[in-house]
Amino acid sequence: MSNSQSSPGQYLTNGSDPYNGQPYLSGFISLLLRAEPYPTSRYGSQCMQGNNLMGIENICELAARLLFSAVEWAKNIPFFPDLQLMDQVALLRMSWSELFVLNAAQCSMPLHVAPLLAAAGLHASPMSAERVVAFMDHIRVFQEQVEKLKVLQVDTAEYSCLKSIV
């Protein structure tokens, strides 16, 4: 086994408690939490600016960061790096949208962002009326999913578990 590959024992916790003595967290959940590439507070300040408004450029940048964060998270979770690259890519292609929704809800992305995301998407490439309707329906579903997760008041450990299930 080369040094770049992991062994099953590598994912055992080392006994330290970086999550403030929360005994209900299992070792595996702690590993999932450690896989988070950025603290949520880093996105939170960007999500909620002083006047609660964001420009299209900032929203697109935030969306790109949330998507990048999902990929980085996946690369850091136990056993994912052990998969063949083609399998990693296939899994991310199948689950990127769910991971994006979870990351958007976790960072408390304001719901007024959805119409701006739609405007940015419509501005980027002209679409037929039929495609516009389908696109706007996707934005509506996104908005509803983020709102449902916010209402549930999901904590960081729960978000990590949800992302690992996806």
Short mmCIF file of N, CA and C in Angstrom, two decimals:
data_model
loop_
_atom_site.label_atom_id
_atom_site.label_comp_id
_atom_site.label_asym_id
_atom_site.label_seq_id
_atom_site.Cartn_x
_atom_site.Cartn_y
_atom_site.Cartn_z
N MET A 1 0.86 -1.18 0.00
CA MET A 1 0.00 0.00 0.00
C MET A 1 0.90 1.23 0.00
N SER A 2 0.66 2.16 -0.92
CA SER A 2 1.49 3.35 -1.00
C SER A 2 1.09 4.35 0.08
N ASN A 3 1.96 5.33 0.31
CA ASN A 3 1.70 6.34 1.34
C ASN A 3 0.49 7.19 1.02
N SER A 4 0.15 7.33 -0.28
CA SER A 4 -0.98 8.19 -0.64
C SER A 4 -2.31 7.52 -0.36
N GLN A 5 -2.31 6.17 -0.21
CA GLN A 5 -3.55 5.49 0.08
C GLN A 5 -3.78 5.48 1.58
N SER A 6 -5.01 5.39 1.96
CA SER A 6 -5.32 5.37 3.38
C SER A 6 -5.55 3.94 3.84
N SER A 7 -5.40 3.74 5.10
CA SER A 7 -5.73 2.45 5.68
C SER A 7 -6.94 2.65 6.57
N PRO A 8 -7.72 1.59 6.79
CA PRO A 8 -8.94 1.77 7.59
C PRO A 8 -8.68 2.37 8.96
N GLY A 9 -7.55 2.06 9.59
CA GLY A 9 -7.25 2.59 10.90
C GLY A 9 -6.97 4.08 10.91
N GLN A 10 -6.67 4.64 9.76
CA GLN A 10 -6.33 6.06 9.70
C GLN A 10 -7.51 6.94 10.10
N TYR A 11 -8.72 6.43 10.00
CA TYR A 11 -9.90 7.23 10.28
C TYR A 11 -10.36 7.14 11.73
N LEU A 12 -9.61 6.44 12.57
CA LEU A 12 -9.97 6.39 13.98
C LEU A 12 -9.63 7.72 14.64
N THR A 13 -10.44 8.12 15.57
CA THR A 13 -10.18 9.40 16.24
C THR A 13 -8.98 9.26 17.14
N ASN A 14 -8.32 10.37 17.40
CA ASN A 14 -7.09 10.36 18.19
C ASN A 14 -7.34 10.71 19.65
N GLY A 15 -8.58 10.76 20.07
CA GLY A 15 -8.88 11.02 21.46
C GLY A 15 -9.03 12.49 21.80
N SER A 16 -8.58 13.39 20.95
CA SER A 16 -8.75 14.82 21.23
C SER A 16 -10.20 15.21 20.95
N ASP A 17 -10.63 16.29 21.54
CA ASP A 17 -12.02 16.70 21.38
C ASP A 17 -12.09 18.12 20.84
N PRO A 18 -12.05 18.28 19.51
CA PRO A 18 -12.10 19.62 18.94
C PRO A 18 -13.50 20.22 18.92
N TYR A 19 -14.52 19.48 19.39
CA TYR A 19 -15.89 19.96 19.28
C TYR A 19 -16.52 20.23 20.64
N ASN A 20 -15.71 20.79 21.54
CA ASN A 20 -16.18 21.34 22.81
C ASN A 20 -16.95 20.36 23.69
N GLY A 21 -16.45 19.16 23.84
CA GLY A 21 -17.02 18.23 24.80
C GLY A 21 -18.42 17.78 24.51
N GLN A 22 -18.81 17.68 23.26
CA GLN A 22 -20.14 17.19 22.92
C GLN A 22 -20.08 15.67 22.86
N PRO A 23 -20.39 14.98 23.97
CA PRO A 23 -20.18 13.54 24.04
C PRO A 23 -21.11 12.75 23.11
N TYR A 24 -22.18 13.35 22.63
CA TYR A 24 -23.11 12.62 21.78
C TYR A 24 -22.55 12.39 20.37
N LEU A 25 -21.44 13.05 20.04
CA LEU A 25 -20.87 12.87 18.71
C LEU A 25 -20.04 11.60 18.67
N SER A 26 -20.39 10.72 17.77
CA SER A 26 -19.59 9.51 17.62
C SER A 26 -18.29 9.86 16.92
N GLY A 27 -17.36 8.93 16.94
CA GLY A 27 -16.08 9.16 16.26
C GLY A 27 -16.28 9.43 14.78
N PHE A 28 -17.22 8.74 14.14
CA PHE A 28 -17.43 8.93 12.71
C PHE A 28 -18.01 10.32 12.43
N ILE A 29 -18.93 10.76 13.25
CA ILE A 29 -19.50 12.10 13.05
C ILE A 29 -18.42 13.15 13.25
N SER A 30 -17.55 12.93 14.22
CA SER A 30 -16.43 13.87 14.41
C SER A 30 -15.56 13.93 13.17
N LEU A 31 -15.34 12.79 12.53
CA LEU A 31 -14.55 12.78 11.29
C LEU A 31 -15.26 13.55 10.18
N LEU A 32 -16.58 13.41 10.11
CA LEU A 32 -17.34 14.16 9.10
C LEU A 32 -17.25 15.65 9.36
N LEU A 33 -17.31 16.05 10.63
CA LEU A 33 -17.20 17.46 10.97
C LEU A 33 -15.82 18.01 10.63
N ARG A 34 -14.79 17.21 10.86
CA ARG A 34 -13.43 17.65 10.52
C ARG A 34 -13.24 17.78 9.02
N ALA A 35 -14.07 17.10 8.24
CA ALA A 35 -13.95 17.16 6.78
C ALA A 35 -14.43 18.50 6.22
N GLU A 36 -15.20 19.25 7.02
CA GLU A 36 -15.69 20.55 6.56
C GLU A 36 -14.49 21.45 6.24
N PRO A 37 -14.39 21.92 4.99
CA PRO A 37 -13.20 22.70 4.61
C PRO A 37 -13.19 24.11 5.19
N TYR A 38 -14.36 24.68 5.44
CA TYR A 38 -14.43 26.06 5.92
C TYR A 38 -15.48 26.14 7.01
N PRO A 39 -15.24 26.96 8.01
CA PRO A 39 -16.30 27.15 9.02
C PRO A 39 -17.50 27.85 8.39
N THR A 40 -18.68 27.51 8.87
CA THR A 40 -19.89 28.12 8.30
C THR A 40 -19.91 29.62 8.49
N SER A 41 -19.27 30.09 9.54
CA SER A 41 -19.27 31.53 9.79
C SER A 41 -18.58 32.28 8.66
N ARG A 42 -17.65 31.62 7.98
CA ARG A 42 -16.96 32.28 6.86
C ARG A 42 -17.96 32.64 5.76
N TYR A 43 -18.92 31.75 5.50
CA TYR A 43 -19.92 32.04 4.49
C TYR A 43 -21.05 32.89 5.05
N GLY A 44 -21.32 32.71 6.35
CA GLY A 44 -22.43 33.43 6.97
C GLY A 44 -22.31 34.92 6.80
N SER A 45 -21.12 35.46 6.98
CA SER A 45 -20.95 36.91 6.85
C SER A 45 -21.13 37.35 5.41
N GLN A 46 -20.78 36.46 4.49
CA GLN A 46 -20.95 36.80 3.08
C GLN A 46 -22.42 36.66 2.68
N CYS A 47 -23.10 35.70 3.29
CA CYS A 47 -24.51 35.49 2.97
C CYS A 47 -25.36 36.66 3.46
N MET A 48 -25.05 37.15 4.64
CA MET A 48 -25.88 38.18 5.24
C MET A 48 -25.07 39.46 5.40
N GLN A 49 -25.04 40.28 4.39
CA GLN A 49 -24.33 41.54 4.48
C GLN A 49 -25.19 42.54 5.24
N GLY A 50 -24.58 43.65 5.61
CA GLY A 50 -25.24 44.65 6.43
C GLY A 50 -26.63 45.04 5.97
N ASN A 51 -26.80 45.32 4.70
CA ASN A 51 -28.11 45.76 4.22
C ASN A 51 -28.97 44.60 3.73
N ASN A 52 -28.48 43.35 3.94
CA ASN A 52 -29.21 42.15 3.57
C ASN A 52 -29.41 42.03 2.07
N LEU A 53 -28.63 42.74 1.28
CA LEU A 53 -28.70 42.65 -0.17
C LEU A 53 -27.35 42.23 -0.72
N MET A 54 -27.38 41.44 -1.77
CA MET A 54 -26.14 41.01 -2.41
C MET A 54 -26.29 41.24 -3.91
N GLY A 55 -25.20 41.62 -4.52
CA GLY A 55 -25.21 41.78 -5.96
C GLY A 55 -25.10 40.44 -6.66
N ILE A 56 -25.42 40.41 -7.95
CA ILE A 56 -25.36 39.17 -8.71
C ILE A 56 -23.96 38.58 -8.69
N GLU A 57 -22.92 39.43 -8.81
CA GLU A 57 -21.55 38.92 -8.80
C GLU A 57 -21.23 38.22 -7.48
N ASN A 58 -21.63 38.84 -6.37
CA ASN A 58 -21.37 38.23 -5.06
C ASN A 58 -22.15 36.93 -4.89
N ILE A 59 -23.36 36.89 -5.39
CA ILE A 59 -24.18 35.68 -5.28
C ILE A 59 -23.57 34.55 -6.10
N CYS A 60 -23.12 34.87 -7.31
CA CYS A 60 -22.49 33.85 -8.15
C CYS A 60 -21.19 33.36 -7.51
N GLU A 61 -20.44 34.26 -6.91
CA GLU A 61 -19.21 33.86 -6.22
C GLU A 61 -19.53 32.98 -5.03
N LEU A 62 -20.54 33.34 -4.26
CA LEU A 62 -20.95 32.52 -3.12
C LEU A 62 -21.40 31.14 -3.59
N ALA A 63 -22.18 31.09 -4.66
CA ALA A 63 -22.64 29.80 -5.19
C ALA A 63 -21.45 28.94 -5.61
N ALA A 64 -20.47 29.54 -6.26
CA ALA A 64 -19.28 28.80 -6.66
C ALA A 64 -18.53 28.29 -5.44
N ARG A 65 -18.42 29.11 -4.40
CA ARG A 65 -17.72 28.69 -3.18
C ARG A 65 -18.46 27.56 -2.48
N LEU A 66 -19.78 27.63 -2.45
CA LEU A 66 -20.56 26.57 -1.82
C LEU A 66 -20.38 25.25 -2.57
N LEU A 67 -20.35 25.32 -3.89
CA LEU A 67 -20.14 24.12 -4.69
C LEU A 67 -18.73 23.58 -4.50
N PHE A 68 -17.74 24.47 -4.52
CA PHE A 68 -16.35 24.07 -4.29
C PHE A 68 -16.21 23.46 -2.90
N SER A 69 -16.88 24.04 -1.93
CA SER A 69 -16.83 23.53 -0.56
C SER A 69 -17.38 22.10 -0.49
N ALA A 70 -18.43 21.81 -1.26
CA ALA A 70 -18.99 20.46 -1.28
C ALA A 70 -17.98 19.45 -1.82
N VAL A 71 -17.26 19.84 -2.85
CA VAL A 71 -16.24 18.95 -3.43
C VAL A 71 -15.10 18.74 -2.44
N GLU A 72 -14.64 19.84 -1.82
CA GLU A 72 -13.56 19.72 -0.84
C GLU A 72 -13.99 18.86 0.34
N TRP A 73 -15.23 19.02 0.78
CA TRP A 73 -15.75 18.22 1.88
C TRP A 73 -15.71 16.74 1.49
N ALA A 74 -16.21 16.42 0.31
CA ALA A 74 -16.23 15.02 -0.14
C ALA A 74 -14.83 14.43 -0.18
N LYS A 75 -13.87 15.22 -0.62
CA LYS A 75 -12.49 14.73 -0.70
C LYS A 75 -11.91 14.44 0.68
N ASN A 76 -12.48 15.03 1.72
CA ASN A 76 -11.96 14.87 3.08
C ASN A 76 -12.73 13.87 3.93
N ILE A 77 -13.86 13.36 3.45
CA ILE A 77 -14.62 12.42 4.29
C ILE A 77 -13.97 11.04 4.22
N PRO A 78 -14.17 10.25 5.28
CA PRO A 78 -13.58 8.91 5.31
C PRO A 78 -14.00 8.06 4.10
N PHE A 79 -13.04 7.39 3.54
CA PHE A 79 -13.18 6.40 2.49
C PHE A 79 -13.44 6.96 1.09
N PHE A 80 -13.90 8.18 0.95
CA PHE A 80 -14.10 8.75 -0.39
C PHE A 80 -12.80 8.82 -1.17
N PRO A 81 -11.69 9.27 -0.56
CA PRO A 81 -10.43 9.33 -1.31
C PRO A 81 -9.93 7.95 -1.76
N ASP A 82 -10.42 6.88 -1.13
CA ASP A 82 -9.99 5.53 -1.50
C ASP A 82 -10.64 5.06 -2.80
N LEU A 83 -11.71 5.71 -3.22
CA LEU A 83 -12.39 5.33 -4.46
C LEU A 83 -11.56 5.73 -5.67
N GLN A 84 -11.80 5.04 -6.77
CA GLN A 84 -11.17 5.42 -8.03
C GLN A 84 -11.66 6.82 -8.42
N LEU A 85 -10.83 7.57 -9.10
CA LEU A 85 -11.18 8.94 -9.49
C LEU A 85 -12.49 8.97 -10.29
N MET A 86 -12.67 8.03 -11.20
CA MET A 86 -13.90 8.00 -12.01
C MET A 86 -15.13 7.82 -11.12
N ASP A 87 -15.01 6.99 -10.08
CA ASP A 87 -16.12 6.78 -9.15
C ASP A 87 -16.39 8.04 -8.33
N GLN A 88 -15.33 8.72 -7.91
CA GLN A 88 -15.49 9.98 -7.17
C GLN A 88 -16.24 11.00 -8.02
N VAL A 89 -15.83 11.12 -9.27
CA VAL A 89 -16.47 12.08 -10.18
C VAL A 89 -17.93 11.70 -10.40
N ALA A 90 -18.20 10.42 -10.60
CA ALA A 90 -19.58 9.97 -10.82
C ALA A 90 -20.45 10.28 -9.60
N LEU A 91 -19.94 10.01 -8.40
CA LEU A 91 -20.72 10.30 -7.19
C LEU A 91 -20.99 11.79 -7.04
N LEU A 92 -19.99 12.61 -7.30
CA LEU A 92 -20.19 14.06 -7.19
C LEU A 92 -21.16 14.58 -8.24
N ARG A 93 -21.10 14.02 -9.43
CA ARG A 93 -22.06 14.44 -10.48
C ARG A 93 -23.49 14.11 -10.09
N MET A 94 -23.67 12.98 -9.41
CA MET A 94 -25.02 12.57 -9.02
C MET A 94 -25.54 13.34 -7.81
N SER A 95 -24.65 13.86 -6.98
CA SER A 95 -25.11 14.44 -5.71
C SER A 95 -24.80 15.92 -5.54
N TRP A 96 -24.21 16.58 -6.53
CA TRP A 96 -23.78 17.97 -6.34
C TRP A 96 -24.95 18.88 -5.97
N SER A 97 -26.11 18.65 -6.58
CA SER A 97 -27.22 19.58 -6.31
C SER A 97 -27.74 19.45 -4.87
N GLU A 98 -27.79 18.22 -4.36
CA GLU A 98 -28.21 18.03 -2.98
C GLU A 98 -27.19 18.62 -2.01
N LEU A 99 -25.91 18.42 -2.30
CA LEU A 99 -24.86 19.01 -1.46
C LEU A 99 -24.92 20.53 -1.50
N PHE A 100 -25.23 21.08 -2.67
CA PHE A 100 -25.34 22.54 -2.81
C PHE A 100 -26.49 23.07 -1.95
N VAL A 101 -27.63 22.40 -1.99
CA VAL A 101 -28.78 22.82 -1.18
C VAL A 101 -28.43 22.77 0.30
N LEU A 102 -27.80 21.69 0.73
CA LEU A 102 -27.42 21.56 2.14
C LEU A 102 -26.43 22.65 2.55
N ASN A 103 -25.44 22.92 1.70
CA ASN A 103 -24.48 23.98 2.02
C ASN A 103 -25.15 25.35 2.04
N ALA A 104 -26.07 25.59 1.11
CA ALA A 104 -26.77 26.88 1.07
C ALA A 104 -27.60 27.08 2.33
N ALA A 105 -28.29 26.04 2.76
CA ALA A 105 -29.09 26.14 3.99
C ALA A 105 -28.19 26.29 5.21
N GLN A 106 -27.08 25.55 5.22
CA GLN A 106 -26.17 25.60 6.37
C GLN A 106 -25.56 26.98 6.55
N CYS A 107 -25.28 27.67 5.45
CA CYS A 107 -24.68 29.01 5.58
C CYS A 107 -25.75 30.08 5.76
N SER A 108 -27.01 29.66 5.84
CA SER A 108 -28.14 30.59 6.01
C SER A 108 -28.24 31.57 4.85
N MET A 109 -28.12 31.04 3.64
CA MET A 109 -28.27 31.87 2.45
C MET A 109 -29.67 32.50 2.47
N PRO A 110 -29.74 33.81 2.36
CA PRO A 110 -31.06 34.46 2.38
C PRO A 110 -31.89 34.05 1.17
N LEU A 111 -33.20 33.92 1.39
CA LEU A 111 -34.06 33.44 0.31
C LEU A 111 -34.19 34.41 -0.84
N HIS A 112 -33.92 35.70 -0.63
CA HIS A 112 -34.02 36.63 -1.75
C HIS A 112 -32.92 36.38 -2.78
N VAL A 113 -31.98 35.49 -2.46
CA VAL A 113 -30.91 35.15 -3.39
C VAL A 113 -31.45 34.35 -4.57
N ALA A 114 -32.46 33.53 -4.34
CA ALA A 114 -32.97 32.65 -5.40
C ALA A 114 -33.40 33.42 -6.65
N PRO A 115 -34.17 34.51 -6.53
CA PRO A 115 -34.51 35.25 -7.75
C PRO A 115 -33.29 35.84 -8.45
N LEU A 116 -32.29 36.25 -7.67
CA LEU A 116 -31.07 36.79 -8.29
C LEU A 116 -30.28 35.69 -8.98
N LEU A 117 -30.25 34.49 -8.39
CA LEU A 117 -29.61 33.36 -9.06
C LEU A 117 -30.33 33.08 -10.37
N ALA A 118 -31.64 33.16 -10.35
CA ALA A 118 -32.41 32.95 -11.57
C ALA A 118 -32.07 34.01 -12.60
N ALA A 119 -32.01 35.26 -12.18
CA ALA A 119 -31.68 36.35 -13.10
C ALA A 119 -30.28 36.16 -13.69
N ALA A 120 -29.34 35.73 -12.85
CA ALA A 120 -27.98 35.50 -13.33
C ALA A 120 -27.96 34.38 -14.35
N GLY A 121 -28.71 33.32 -14.09
CA GLY A 121 -28.78 32.20 -15.02
C GLY A 121 -29.44 32.57 -16.33
N LEU A 122 -30.48 33.36 -16.25
CA LEU A 122 -31.19 33.78 -17.47
C LEU A 122 -30.35 34.75 -18.28
N HIS A 123 -29.58 35.58 -17.60
CA HIS A 123 -28.73 36.55 -18.28
C HIS A 123 -27.55 35.86 -18.96
N ALA A 124 -27.07 34.78 -18.35
CA ALA A 124 -25.87 34.10 -18.86
C ALA A 124 -26.10 33.45 -20.21
N SER A 125 -27.27 32.87 -20.41
CA SER A 125 -27.54 32.23 -21.70
C SER A 125 -29.03 32.32 -22.01
N PRO A 126 -29.35 32.83 -23.18
CA PRO A 126 -30.77 32.93 -23.57
C PRO A 126 -31.41 31.54 -23.64
N MET A 127 -32.68 31.46 -23.22
CA MET A 127 -33.38 30.18 -23.20
C MET A 127 -34.74 30.34 -23.85
N SER A 128 -35.27 29.22 -24.32
CA SER A 128 -36.64 29.21 -24.83
C SER A 128 -37.59 29.40 -23.65
N ALA A 129 -38.81 29.79 -23.95
CA ALA A 129 -39.81 30.01 -22.90
C ALA A 129 -40.01 28.75 -22.07
N GLU A 130 -40.00 27.61 -22.72
CA GLU A 130 -40.19 26.34 -22.02
C GLU A 130 -39.05 26.08 -21.03
N ARG A 131 -37.83 26.36 -21.45
CA ARG A 131 -36.67 26.17 -20.58
C ARG A 131 -36.67 27.18 -19.43
N VAL A 132 -37.15 28.40 -19.69
CA VAL A 132 -37.23 29.41 -18.63
C VAL A 132 -38.19 28.93 -17.54
N VAL A 133 -39.33 28.38 -17.95
CA VAL A 133 -40.31 27.87 -16.98
C VAL A 133 -39.69 26.75 -16.15
N ALA A 134 -39.00 25.82 -16.80
CA ALA A 134 -38.37 24.71 -16.08
C ALA A 134 -37.29 25.23 -15.14
N PHE A 135 -36.49 26.19 -15.62
CA PHE A 135 -35.42 26.77 -14.81
C PHE A 135 -35.99 27.45 -13.57
N MET A 136 -37.04 28.24 -13.75
CA MET A 136 -37.65 28.94 -12.62
C MET A 136 -38.28 27.95 -11.64
N ASP A 137 -38.77 26.82 -12.15
CA ASP A 137 -39.31 25.79 -11.26
C ASP A 137 -38.19 25.20 -10.40
N HIS A 138 -37.02 24.99 -10.99
CA HIS A 138 -35.87 24.50 -10.22
C HIS A 138 -35.48 25.50 -9.13
N ILE A 139 -35.51 26.78 -9.45
CA ILE A 139 -35.19 27.81 -8.46
C ILE A 139 -36.22 27.79 -7.33
N ARG A 140 -37.50 27.63 -7.68
CA ARG A 140 -38.55 27.57 -6.66
C ARG A 140 -38.34 26.37 -5.73
N VAL A 141 -38.02 25.21 -6.29
CA VAL A 141 -37.79 24.01 -5.48
C VAL A 141 -36.57 24.22 -4.58
N PHE A 142 -35.51 24.82 -5.13
CA PHE A 142 -34.32 25.13 -4.34
C PHE A 142 -34.70 26.00 -3.15
N GLN A 143 -35.46 27.05 -3.41
CA GLN A 143 -35.88 27.98 -2.36
C GLN A 143 -36.69 27.26 -1.28
N GLU A 144 -37.60 26.39 -1.69
CA GLU A 144 -38.42 25.65 -0.73
C GLU A 144 -37.58 24.71 0.13
N GLN A 145 -36.62 24.02 -0.51
CA GLN A 145 -35.77 23.09 0.24
C GLN A 145 -34.91 23.82 1.27
N VAL A 146 -34.33 24.93 0.87
CA VAL A 146 -33.51 25.71 1.81
C VAL A 146 -34.36 26.20 2.97
N GLU A 147 -35.55 26.68 2.68
CA GLU A 147 -36.44 27.17 3.74
C GLU A 147 -36.82 26.05 4.71
N LYS A 148 -37.14 24.86 4.20
CA LYS A 148 -37.50 23.74 5.07
C LYS A 148 -36.35 23.38 6.01
N LEU A 149 -35.14 23.38 5.49
CA LEU A 149 -33.98 23.06 6.33
C LEU A 149 -33.75 24.14 7.38
N LYS A 150 -33.97 25.39 7.02
CA LYS A 150 -33.82 26.48 8.00
C LYS A 150 -34.83 26.34 9.13
N VAL A 151 -36.07 25.99 8.79
CA VAL A 151 -37.13 25.84 9.79
C VAL A 151 -36.79 24.71 10.76
N LEU A 152 -36.14 23.66 10.27
CA LEU A 152 -35.77 22.52 11.12
C LEU A 152 -34.63 22.84 12.09
N GLN A 153 -33.94 23.94 11.87
CA GLN A 153 -32.80 24.36 12.70
C GLN A 153 -31.79 23.22 12.86
N VAL A 154 -31.35 22.71 11.72
CA VAL A 154 -30.38 21.62 11.67
C VAL A 154 -29.03 22.14 12.17
N ASP A 155 -28.36 21.38 13.04
CA ASP A 155 -27.05 21.83 13.52
C ASP A 155 -25.93 21.30 12.61
N THR A 156 -24.70 21.69 12.92
CA THR A 156 -23.56 21.37 12.07
C THR A 156 -23.35 19.86 11.95
N ALA A 157 -23.47 19.14 13.06
CA ALA A 157 -23.30 17.68 13.02
C ALA A 157 -24.37 17.04 12.15
N GLU A 158 -25.60 17.53 12.26
CA GLU A 158 -26.69 16.97 11.45
C GLU A 158 -26.47 17.26 9.97
N TYR A 159 -25.98 18.47 9.64
CA TYR A 159 -25.68 18.77 8.24
C TYR A 159 -24.60 17.82 7.72
N SER A 160 -23.59 17.57 8.52
CA SER A 160 -22.51 16.66 8.09
C SER A 160 -23.06 15.26 7.83
N CYS A 161 -23.95 14.80 8.70
CA CYS A 161 -24.56 13.48 8.51
C CYS A 161 -25.43 13.46 7.26
N LEU A 162 -26.23 14.49 7.06
CA LEU A 162 -27.07 14.56 5.86
C LEU A 162 -26.23 14.54 4.59
N LYS A 163 -25.15 15.30 4.59
CA LYS A 163 -24.29 15.33 3.40
C LYS A 163 -23.66 13.97 3.15
N SER A 164 -23.30 13.25 4.21
CA SER A 164 -22.68 11.94 4.00
C SER A 164 -23.69 10.92 3.48
N ILE A 165 -24.96 11.10 3.82
CA ILE A 165 -26.01 10.21 3.32
C ILE A 165 -26.25 10.44 1.84
N VAL A 166 -26.21 11.70 1.44
CA VAL A 166 -26.43 12.06 0.03
C VAL A 166 -25.39 11.38 -0.81
#
